[in-house]
Amino acid sequence: MLRSAILTAAGSGSRLGSSLPKALVPLAGTPLLVHAARRLLASGEVTELVVTAPPAHVADVRAALVGLTLPDGGEPAVTVVAGGASRQASVAAGLAALPPGDGTVLVHDAARALAPPEVVARVARAVAAGHVAVTPLVPVVDSLQTVADGTFVGGRVPDGGAPTLGATPRTTLGVVQTPQGFDRATLDAAHAAARAAGVDGSDEATAATDDATLVERAGHPVHAVAGDDLAMKITTRRDLALATLLLEEHDDDQRDS
Ligand code: CTP
Ligand code: MG
């Protein structure tokens, strides 16, 4: 039985604005993808990692991952592959590099560097319990408004302002995090169905931004488990600063307990 994780690390991090690809940007001196990989392995639920790297940085990513250990002291199997034009295409490349077999596959963003091992274990356990697709969720904390498609220009409402189309109650909405967990055959089939429908991930504008969405489109239910604020996605400099604080705070808590 597979106990694998695909760690997506092939993005450029354009919104972070670093000269390094985002997954290699240091957080407290350690690259984001190493933080993410350590926490995946610390869950005890993952023995094999497939990591997607920016095509020009496959060797750098491989070098960053040397020395990872499993909770029992053993060594995980680590494969690094070149990612694709979108996250969806990168995950597809990761799936293609997995050895054949049944079991659980987790898909996790290196950008969610601090996702705790407890969340990883919760997701993996839900798949083992029979859910073919599992996503961590956290509640939405802000009020939500709808605007017409095309209103946001350059990531903001334009200077002239814009009408709103109506508020959406947030009480039934959740924010999706990773790692998401899947029955391997179900995830393979969902990616194949997306490709057959013409959504092959070659265009970031139409590619799926997470894998549970693809499984849902293929007609399967997606099960939710509790996410964690620490599994937030690091997108901007501000997120990186916040992650630095959260890491310090968390390390202090660990020392105190
Ligand atoms: N990712 C990937 N392959 C891509 C694009 C993204 O593997 N072609 C990965 C990123 O490395 C990240 C995760 O998918 O771990 C989520 O993507 P995002 O946060 O958007 O990261 P980037 O695409 O790197 O950032 P940006 O969108 O700001 O350029
Ligand atoms: Mg991106």
Coordinates of C-alpha atoms and ligand atoms in Angstrom, one line a residue:
M1 CA 0.0 0.0 0.0
L2 CA 1.3 3.4 -1.0
R3 CA 1.8 6.1 1.7
S4 CA 2.9 8.8 -0.6
A5 CA 2.8 12.5 -0.7
I6 CA 3.2 14.8 -3.7
L7 CA 4.8 18.1 -2.5
T8 CA 4.2 20.9 -5.0
A9 CA 7.1 23.2 -5.1
A10 CA 7.4 24.1 -8.8
G11 CA 5.9 27.6 -8.6
S12 CA 7.9 30.8 -9.1
G13 CA 6.5 32.8 -6.2
S14 CA 5.8 35.8 -8.3
R15 CA 3.7 37.5 -5.6
L16 CA 6.5 36.9 -3.0
G17 CA 8.9 38.7 -5.3
S18 CA 12.1 36.8 -4.3
S19 CA 14.9 36.0 -6.7
L20 CA 14.6 32.4 -5.5
P21 CA 11.6 30.2 -6.4
K22 CA 9.2 30.4 -3.4
A23 CA 9.7 26.8 -2.2
L24 CA 13.5 27.6 -1.8
V25 CA 12.9 30.9 0.1
P26 CA 14.2 30.5 3.7
L27 CA 12.0 30.7 6.7
A28 CA 14.1 31.0 9.9
G29 CA 17.0 29.8 7.7
T30 CA 15.3 26.7 6.3
P31 CA 13.7 26.5 2.8
L32 CA 9.9 26.5 2.8
L33 CA 9.8 23.1 1.1
V34 CA 12.0 21.5 3.8
H35 CA 9.7 22.8 6.6
A36 CA 6.7 21.3 4.7
A37 CA 8.5 18.0 3.9
R38 CA 9.6 17.5 7.6
R39 CA 6.1 18.0 8.9
L40 CA 4.6 15.6 6.3
L41 CA 7.1 12.9 7.4
A42 CA 6.7 13.7 11.1
S43 CA 3.0 12.7 10.8
G44 CA 4.2 9.1 10.5
E45 CA 1.7 8.7 7.6
V46 CA 4.1 9.3 4.7
T47 CA 7.1 7.2 3.7
E48 CA 7.6 8.4 0.1
L49 CA 7.8 11.9 -1.3
V50 CA 7.5 13.1 -4.9
V51 CA 8.5 16.8 -5.1
T52 CA 7.7 19.0 -8.1
A53 CA 10.5 21.5 -8.8
P54 CA 10.8 24.5 -11.1
P55 CA 12.5 22.9 -14.2
A56 CA 15.6 25.0 -13.8
H57 CA 15.9 24.1 -10.1
V58 CA 15.5 20.3 -9.9
A59 CA 19.1 19.9 -8.6
D60 CA 18.6 22.7 -6.0
V61 CA 15.4 21.1 -4.7
R62 CA 17.1 17.7 -4.6
A63 CA 20.0 19.1 -2.6
A64 CA 17.7 20.9 -0.2
L65 CA 15.9 17.7 0.6
V66 CA 19.0 15.6 1.5
G67 CA 19.0 14.3 5.1
L68 CA 15.2 14.0 5.7
T69 CA 14.3 11.3 8.2
L70 CA 11.2 9.2 9.1
P71 CA 10.0 9.2 12.7
D72 CA 11.6 5.7 13.1
G73 CA 14.9 7.0 12.0
G74 CA 14.7 5.5 8.5
E75 CA 15.1 7.4 5.3
P76 CA 12.1 8.3 3.1
A77 CA 12.1 7.7 -0.6
V78 CA 12.4 11.1 -2.3
T79 CA 11.9 11.7 -6.0
V80 CA 12.2 15.2 -7.5
V81 CA 10.5 15.9 -10.9
A82 CA 10.2 19.0 -13.0
G83 CA 6.8 20.6 -12.5
G84 CA 4.5 21.9 -15.2
A85 CA 2.9 25.2 -16.3
S86 CA 0.3 25.2 -13.5
R87 CA -0.2 23.5 -10.1
Q88 CA -2.5 21.0 -11.7
A89 CA 0.1 20.1 -14.3
S90 CA 2.7 19.8 -11.6
V91 CA 0.6 17.4 -9.6
A92 CA -0.1 15.4 -12.8
A93 CA 3.7 15.1 -13.3
G94 CA 4.1 14.0 -9.6
L95 CA 1.4 11.3 -10.0
A96 CA 3.1 10.0 -13.2
A97 CA 6.3 9.6 -11.1
L98 CA 4.7 7.6 -8.3
P99 CA 5.3 3.8 -8.5
P100 CA 2.2 1.8 -9.4
G101 CA 0.1 0.6 -6.5
D102 CA -3.0 1.2 -4.4
G103 CA -3.2 3.3 -1.3
T104 CA -3.3 6.9 -0.1
V105 CA -1.8 9.8 -1.9
L106 CA -1.5 13.2 -0.1
V107 CA -1.0 16.4 -2.2
H108 CA 0.5 19.3 -0.3
D109 CA 1.8 22.8 -1.1
A110 CA 5.3 23.6 -0.1
A111 CA 3.9 27.1 0.3
R112 CA 2.0 25.8 3.3
A113 CA 5.3 25.2 5.1
L114 CA 4.0 25.1 8.6
A115 CA 1.0 22.7 8.1
P116 CA 1.2 20.7 11.4
P117 CA 1.8 16.9 11.4
E118 CA -1.6 16.5 13.2
V119 CA -3.4 17.9 10.2
V120 CA -1.5 15.5 7.9
A121 CA -2.4 12.6 10.1
R122 CA -6.1 13.7 10.3
V123 CA -6.3 13.8 6.5
A124 CA -4.5 10.4 6.0
R125 CA -6.7 8.7 8.6
A126 CA -9.9 10.0 6.9
V127 CA -8.7 8.5 3.6
A128 CA -7.9 5.2 5.4
A129 CA -11.4 5.2 6.9
G130 CA -12.8 5.1 3.3
H131 CA -13.2 8.7 2.1
V132 CA -11.8 8.9 -1.4
A133 CA -11.1 12.6 -1.2
V134 CA -10.4 14.6 1.9
T135 CA -9.6 18.3 2.4
P136 CA -8.8 20.3 5.5
L137 CA -11.0 23.4 6.0
V138 CA -10.9 26.4 8.3
P139 CA -13.9 28.7 8.7
V140 CA -14.1 32.0 6.8
V141 CA -13.6 34.9 9.2
D142 CA -14.4 37.8 6.9
S143 CA -17.7 39.0 5.5
L144 CA -18.1 38.2 1.8
Q145 CA -19.5 40.3 -1.1
T146 CA -20.0 39.4 -4.8
V147 CA -19.0 41.6 -7.6
A148 CA -19.4 41.2 -11.4
D149 CA -16.8 39.0 -13.1
G150 CA -13.9 41.2 -14.2
T151 CA -14.3 43.8 -11.5
F152 CA -11.0 43.2 -9.8
V153 CA -8.2 44.8 -11.8
G154 CA -4.6 44.1 -10.8
G155 CA -5.9 42.4 -7.6
R156 CA -8.1 45.3 -6.4
V157 CA -11.3 47.2 -7.0
P158 CA -10.4 50.0 -9.5
D159 CA -10.2 53.7 -8.4
G160 CA -13.7 54.4 -9.7
G161 CA -15.2 51.8 -7.4
A162 CA -17.7 49.1 -8.5
P163 CA -21.3 48.0 -7.6
T164 CA -21.7 44.9 -5.5
L165 CA -24.2 42.1 -6.3
G166 CA -25.0 40.8 -2.9
A167 CA -23.5 39.5 0.3
T168 CA -22.9 35.7 0.9
P169 CA -23.4 34.3 4.4
R170 CA -20.1 32.9 5.6
T171 CA -21.4 30.4 8.1
T172 CA -21.5 27.5 5.7
L173 CA -18.3 28.4 3.9
G174 CA -14.8 27.0 4.5
V175 CA -11.3 27.9 3.3
V176 CA -9.6 25.0 1.6
Q177 CA -6.1 24.0 2.8
T178 CA -3.6 21.2 2.0
P179 CA -2.5 18.5 2.5
Q180 CA -5.5 17.0 0.7
G181 CA -5.7 13.2 0.7
F182 CA -7.0 10.8 -1.9
D183 CA -7.5 7.2 -2.8
R184 CA -4.8 7.0 -5.5
A185 CA -6.9 5.4 -8.2
T186 CA -9.6 8.1 -7.7
L187 CA -7.1 10.9 -8.0
D188 CA -5.5 9.4 -11.1
A189 CA -8.9 9.1 -12.7
A190 CA -9.9 12.6 -11.8
H191 CA -6.8 14.1 -13.4
A192 CA -7.3 11.9 -16.5
A193 CA -11.0 13.1 -16.7
A194 CA -9.9 16.8 -16.5
R195 CA -7.4 16.2 -19.3
A196 CA -10.1 14.4 -21.4
A197 CA -12.4 17.4 -20.8
G198 CA -9.7 19.8 -22.2
V199 CA -8.5 21.1 -18.8
D200 CA -5.0 19.8 -19.0
G201 CA -3.3 22.4 -16.8
S202 CA -1.3 24.0 -19.6
D203 CA -3.1 27.3 -18.9
E204 CA -2.9 28.6 -15.3
A205 CA -6.1 30.7 -15.9
T206 CA -8.3 27.6 -16.4
A207 CA -6.3 24.9 -14.4
A208 CA -7.7 23.6 -11.1
T209 CA -6.1 25.3 -8.1
D210 CA -6.6 22.2 -5.9
D211 CA -7.1 18.5 -6.4
A212 CA -10.3 18.0 -4.4
T213 CA -12.0 20.2 -7.0
L214 CA -11.0 17.8 -9.8
V215 CA -12.3 14.8 -7.8
E216 CA -15.5 16.6 -7.1
R217 CA -15.9 17.4 -10.8
A218 CA -15.4 13.7 -11.5
G219 CA -18.5 13.0 -9.4
H220 CA -17.1 11.9 -6.0
P221 CA -17.8 13.4 -2.6
V222 CA -15.1 15.4 -0.8
H223 CA -14.9 14.9 2.9
A224 CA -13.8 17.8 5.2
V225 CA -11.6 17.6 8.3
A226 CA -10.4 20.4 10.5
G227 CA -7.6 22.5 9.1
D228 CA -5.3 24.7 11.1
D229 CA -4.2 28.4 10.9
L230 CA -0.6 27.1 10.7
A231 CA -1.5 25.5 7.3
M232 CA -2.0 29.0 5.8
K233 CA -0.5 29.5 2.4
I234 CA 2.5 31.8 2.3
T235 CA 1.9 34.0 -0.7
T236 CA 3.2 37.5 0.1
R237 CA 6.1 39.1 2.1
R238 CA 3.5 39.7 4.8
D239 CA 2.6 36.0 5.0
L240 CA 6.3 35.2 5.3
A241 CA 6.7 37.7 8.2
L242 CA 3.6 36.2 9.8
A243 CA 5.0 32.6 9.3
T244 CA 8.2 33.7 11.0
L245 CA 6.3 34.9 14.0
L246 CA 4.1 31.8 14.1
L247 CA 7.2 29.5 14.0
E248 CA 8.8 31.4 16.9
E249 CA 5.6 31.2 18.9
H250 CA 5.1 27.5 18.1
D251 CA 8.7 26.7 19.1
D252 CA 8.3 28.5 22.4
D253 CA 5.1 26.5 23.1
Q254 CA 6.9 23.3 22.4
R255 CA 9.7 24.2 24.8
D256 CA 7.2 25.2 27.5
S257 CA 5.2 22.0 27.3
Ligands
CTP1 N1 3.0 25.1 -7.9 C1 3.6 24.1 -8.7 N2 3.7 24.2 -10.0 C2 3.2 25.4 -10.6 C3 2.6 26.4 -9.9 C4 2.6 26.2 -8.5 O1 4.0 23.1 -8.2 N3 3.3 25.5 -12.0 C5 3.0 24.9 -6.4 C6 3.7 26.1 -5.7 O2 5.1 25.8 -5.6 C7 3.0 26.1 -4.4 C8 1.6 25.6 -4.7 O3 1.7 25.0 -6.0 O4 3.6 25.2 -3.4 C9 0.6 26.7 -4.6 O5 0.9 27.7 -5.6 P1 1.1 29.3 -5.2 O6 1.0 29.5 -3.8 O7 0.3 30.0 -6.2 O8 2.7 29.4 -5.5 P2 3.4 30.1 -6.7 O9 2.7 29.8 -8.0 O10 4.9 29.8 -6.6 O11 3.3 31.7 -6.4 P3 2.7 32.8 -7.3 O12 1.3 32.4 -7.8 O13 2.7 34.1 -6.4 O14 3.7 32.9 -8.5
MG2 MG 0.7 30.4 -8.3

